Tab-separated table of C-alpha atoms in Angstrom:
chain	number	residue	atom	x	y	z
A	237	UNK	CA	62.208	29.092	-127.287
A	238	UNK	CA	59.998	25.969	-128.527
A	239	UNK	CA	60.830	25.191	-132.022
A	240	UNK	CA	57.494	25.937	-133.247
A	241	UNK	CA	57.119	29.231	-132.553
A	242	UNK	CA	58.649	31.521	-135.347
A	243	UNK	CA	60.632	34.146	-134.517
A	244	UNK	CA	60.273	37.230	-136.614
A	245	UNK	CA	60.462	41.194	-135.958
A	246	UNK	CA	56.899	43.473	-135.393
A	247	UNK	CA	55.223	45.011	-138.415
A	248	UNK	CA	54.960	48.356	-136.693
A	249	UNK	CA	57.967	50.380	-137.259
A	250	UNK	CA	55.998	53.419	-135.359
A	251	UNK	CA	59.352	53.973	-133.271
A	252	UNK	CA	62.661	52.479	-133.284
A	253	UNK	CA	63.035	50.447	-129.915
A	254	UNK	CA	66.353	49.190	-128.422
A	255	UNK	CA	64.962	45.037	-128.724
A	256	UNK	CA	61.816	44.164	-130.646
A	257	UNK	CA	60.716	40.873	-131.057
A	258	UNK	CA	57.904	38.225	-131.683
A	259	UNK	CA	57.421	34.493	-131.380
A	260	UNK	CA	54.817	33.468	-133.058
A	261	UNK	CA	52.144	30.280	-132.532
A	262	UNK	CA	49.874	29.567	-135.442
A	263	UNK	CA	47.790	26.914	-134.404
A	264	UNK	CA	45.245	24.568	-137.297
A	265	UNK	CA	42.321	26.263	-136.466
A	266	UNK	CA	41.578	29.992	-138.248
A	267	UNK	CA	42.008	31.911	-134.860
A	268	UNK	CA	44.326	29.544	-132.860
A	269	UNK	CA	47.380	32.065	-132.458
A	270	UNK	CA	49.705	32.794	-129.429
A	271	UNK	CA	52.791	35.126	-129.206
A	272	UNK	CA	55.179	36.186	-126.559
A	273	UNK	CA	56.676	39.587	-127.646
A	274	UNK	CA	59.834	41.298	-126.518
A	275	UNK	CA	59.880	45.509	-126.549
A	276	UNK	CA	62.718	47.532	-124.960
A	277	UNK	CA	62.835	50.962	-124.633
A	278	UNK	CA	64.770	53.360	-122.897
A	279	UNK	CA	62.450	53.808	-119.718
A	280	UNK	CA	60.654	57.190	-119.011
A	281	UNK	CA	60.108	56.218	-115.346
A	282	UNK	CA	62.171	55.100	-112.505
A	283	UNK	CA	59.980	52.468	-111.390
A	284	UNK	CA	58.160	49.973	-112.691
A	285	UNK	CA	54.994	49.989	-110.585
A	286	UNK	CA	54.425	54.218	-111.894
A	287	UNK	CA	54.906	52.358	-116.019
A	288	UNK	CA	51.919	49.990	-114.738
A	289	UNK	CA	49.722	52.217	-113.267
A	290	UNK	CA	49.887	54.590	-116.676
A	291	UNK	CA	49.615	51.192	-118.764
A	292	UNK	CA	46.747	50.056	-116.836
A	293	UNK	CA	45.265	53.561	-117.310
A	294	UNK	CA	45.306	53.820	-121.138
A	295	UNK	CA	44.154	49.910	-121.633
A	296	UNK	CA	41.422	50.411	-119.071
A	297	UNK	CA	39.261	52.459	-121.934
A	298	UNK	CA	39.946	49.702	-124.340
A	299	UNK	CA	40.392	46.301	-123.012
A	300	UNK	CA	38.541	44.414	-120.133
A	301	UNK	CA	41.371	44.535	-117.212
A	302	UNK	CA	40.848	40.366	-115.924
A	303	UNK	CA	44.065	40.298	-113.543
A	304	UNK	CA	44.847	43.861	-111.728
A	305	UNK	CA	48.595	44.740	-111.443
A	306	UNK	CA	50.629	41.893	-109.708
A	307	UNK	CA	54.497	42.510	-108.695
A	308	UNK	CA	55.740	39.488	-106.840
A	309	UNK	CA	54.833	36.489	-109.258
A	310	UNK	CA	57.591	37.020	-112.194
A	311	UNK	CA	61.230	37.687	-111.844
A	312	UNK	CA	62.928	38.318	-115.351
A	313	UNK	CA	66.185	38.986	-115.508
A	314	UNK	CA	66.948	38.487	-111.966
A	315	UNK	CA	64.376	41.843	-111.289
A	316	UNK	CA	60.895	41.445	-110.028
A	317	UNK	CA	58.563	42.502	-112.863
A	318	UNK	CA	54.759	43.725	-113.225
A	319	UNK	CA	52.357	42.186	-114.873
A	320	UNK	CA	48.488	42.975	-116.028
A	321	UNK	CA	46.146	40.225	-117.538
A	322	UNK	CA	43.469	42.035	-120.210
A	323	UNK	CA	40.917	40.771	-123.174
A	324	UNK	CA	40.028	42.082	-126.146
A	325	UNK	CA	38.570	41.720	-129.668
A	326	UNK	CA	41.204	41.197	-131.996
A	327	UNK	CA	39.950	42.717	-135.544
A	328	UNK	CA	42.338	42.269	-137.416
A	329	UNK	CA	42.655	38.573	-137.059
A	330	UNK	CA	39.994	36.218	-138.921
A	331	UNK	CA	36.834	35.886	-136.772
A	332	UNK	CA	37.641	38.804	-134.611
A	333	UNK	CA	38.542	36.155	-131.529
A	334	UNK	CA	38.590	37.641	-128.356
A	335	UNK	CA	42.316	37.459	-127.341
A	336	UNK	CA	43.579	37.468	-123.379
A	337	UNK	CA	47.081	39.301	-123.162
A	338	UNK	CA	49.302	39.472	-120.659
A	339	UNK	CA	51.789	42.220	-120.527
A	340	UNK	CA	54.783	41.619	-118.262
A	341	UNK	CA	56.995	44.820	-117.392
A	342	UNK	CA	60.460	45.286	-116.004
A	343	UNK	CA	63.023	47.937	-115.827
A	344	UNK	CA	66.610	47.309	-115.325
A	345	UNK	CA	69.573	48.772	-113.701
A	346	UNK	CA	70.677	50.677	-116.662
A	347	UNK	CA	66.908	52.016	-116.997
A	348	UNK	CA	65.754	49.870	-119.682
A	349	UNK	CA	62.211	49.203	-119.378
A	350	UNK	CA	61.172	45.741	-121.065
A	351	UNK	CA	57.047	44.812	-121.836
A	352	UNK	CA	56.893	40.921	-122.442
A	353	UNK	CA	53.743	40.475	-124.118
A	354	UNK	CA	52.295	36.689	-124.000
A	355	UNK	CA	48.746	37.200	-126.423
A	356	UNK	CA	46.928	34.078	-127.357
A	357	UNK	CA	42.943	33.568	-128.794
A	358	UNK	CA	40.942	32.967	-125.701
A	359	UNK	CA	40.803	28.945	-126.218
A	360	UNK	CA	44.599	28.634	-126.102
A	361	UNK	CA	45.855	31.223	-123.503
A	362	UNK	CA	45.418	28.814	-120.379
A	363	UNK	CA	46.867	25.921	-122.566
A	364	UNK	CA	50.345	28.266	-123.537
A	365	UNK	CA	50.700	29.696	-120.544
A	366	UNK	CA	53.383	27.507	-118.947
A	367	UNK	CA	55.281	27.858	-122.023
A	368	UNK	CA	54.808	31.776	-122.312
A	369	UNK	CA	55.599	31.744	-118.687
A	370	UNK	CA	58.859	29.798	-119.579
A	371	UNK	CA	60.063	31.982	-122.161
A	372	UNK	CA	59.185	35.326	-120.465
A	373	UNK	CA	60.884	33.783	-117.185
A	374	UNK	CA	64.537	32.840	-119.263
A	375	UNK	CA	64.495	36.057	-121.272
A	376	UNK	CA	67.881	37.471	-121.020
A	377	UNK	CA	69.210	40.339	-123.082
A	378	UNK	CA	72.152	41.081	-121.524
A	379	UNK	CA	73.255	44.805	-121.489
A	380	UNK	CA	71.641	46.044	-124.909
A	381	UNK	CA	72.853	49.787	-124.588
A	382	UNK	CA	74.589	51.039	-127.076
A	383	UNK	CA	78.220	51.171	-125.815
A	384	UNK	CA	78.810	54.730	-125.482
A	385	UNK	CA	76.198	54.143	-123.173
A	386	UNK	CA	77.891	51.501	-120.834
A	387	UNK	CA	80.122	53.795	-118.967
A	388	UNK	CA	78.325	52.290	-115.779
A	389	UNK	CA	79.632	49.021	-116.578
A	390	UNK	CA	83.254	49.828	-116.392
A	391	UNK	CA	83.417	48.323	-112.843
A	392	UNK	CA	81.769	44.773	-113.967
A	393	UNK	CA	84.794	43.945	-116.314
A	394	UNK	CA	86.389	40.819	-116.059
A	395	UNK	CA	90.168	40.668	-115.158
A	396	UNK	CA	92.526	39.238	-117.262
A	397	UNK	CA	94.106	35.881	-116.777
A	398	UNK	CA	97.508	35.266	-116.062
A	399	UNK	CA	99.414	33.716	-118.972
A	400	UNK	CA	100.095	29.844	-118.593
A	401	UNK	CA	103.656	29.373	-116.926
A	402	UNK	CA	103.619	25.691	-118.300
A	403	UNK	CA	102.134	23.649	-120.704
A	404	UNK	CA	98.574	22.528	-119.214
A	405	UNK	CA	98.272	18.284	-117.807
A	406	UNK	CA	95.860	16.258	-120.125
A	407	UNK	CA	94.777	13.140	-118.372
A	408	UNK	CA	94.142	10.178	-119.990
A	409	UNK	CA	91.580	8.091	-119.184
């Protein structure tokens, strides 16, 4: 991720997810911040379209909903992910700035759901975009169940190598 935005882990210790994770922007002016966020949880829901339609639900009372549910412009983790656009005053920030977030959601084949959360002050959200874009598009995690939990992935193993019958060719050049 780009240099200048500082990793560090989310405040809210309201429940213990599997993966939680910021990256943080702080730009020179008092309310030029952007963040791309990383939550994963154990998923609830089989599919990620039914996670979207409740999300969009509860934000709908608070936030201003500016891009509808979309599920064919991201692919994370080689799985086509939702994603919502909203707006919001952000109180707790100076000048209450009216942030744009964009929540990007994705469960995988072990039923992990992930919510990438690009958030930026209204002034720099277009600007960060490609690189929010970037980073939510190269997220990786891997497997991040806890292995008691990877029983699934017994078939995915990797075979072992042979041993080396002779002492491997170095050529010089």
């Amino acid at each position: 991720y780009p240099s200048n935005w500082l990793p560090s882990k989310p405040a809210d210790d309201e429940y213990s997810p599997l993966l939680a994770m910021d990256f943080i922007y702080t730009g020179s002016g008092r309310s030029d911040v952007a963040s791309v966020s990383v939550i994963a949880v154990e998923s609830i829901f089989t599919n990620v379209s039914d996670v979207m339609d409740t999300f969009s639900a509860a934000l709908s009372s608070k936030f201003k909903l500016i891009q509808p549910m979309e599920c064919t412009k991201y692919v994370v983790k080689g799985l086509e992910a939702c994603s919502v656009i909203t707006s919001y005053k952000q109180t707790d920030l100076p000048g209450n700035p009216t942030v744009k977030e964009m929540d990007v959601v994705l469960i995988d084949e072990y039923g992990v759901q992930y919510t990438l959360i690009y958030g930026a002050s209204k002034n720099l959200f277009d600007d960060f975009l490609p690189v929010a874009e970037e980073m939510i598009g190269s997220f990786d995690s891997g497997n991040i169940l806890f292995p008691e939990d990877e029983s699934a992935l017994a078939t995915d193993e990797s075979p072992e190598l042979p041993p080396l019958s002779e002492t491997p060719t170095i050529k010089k050049l």
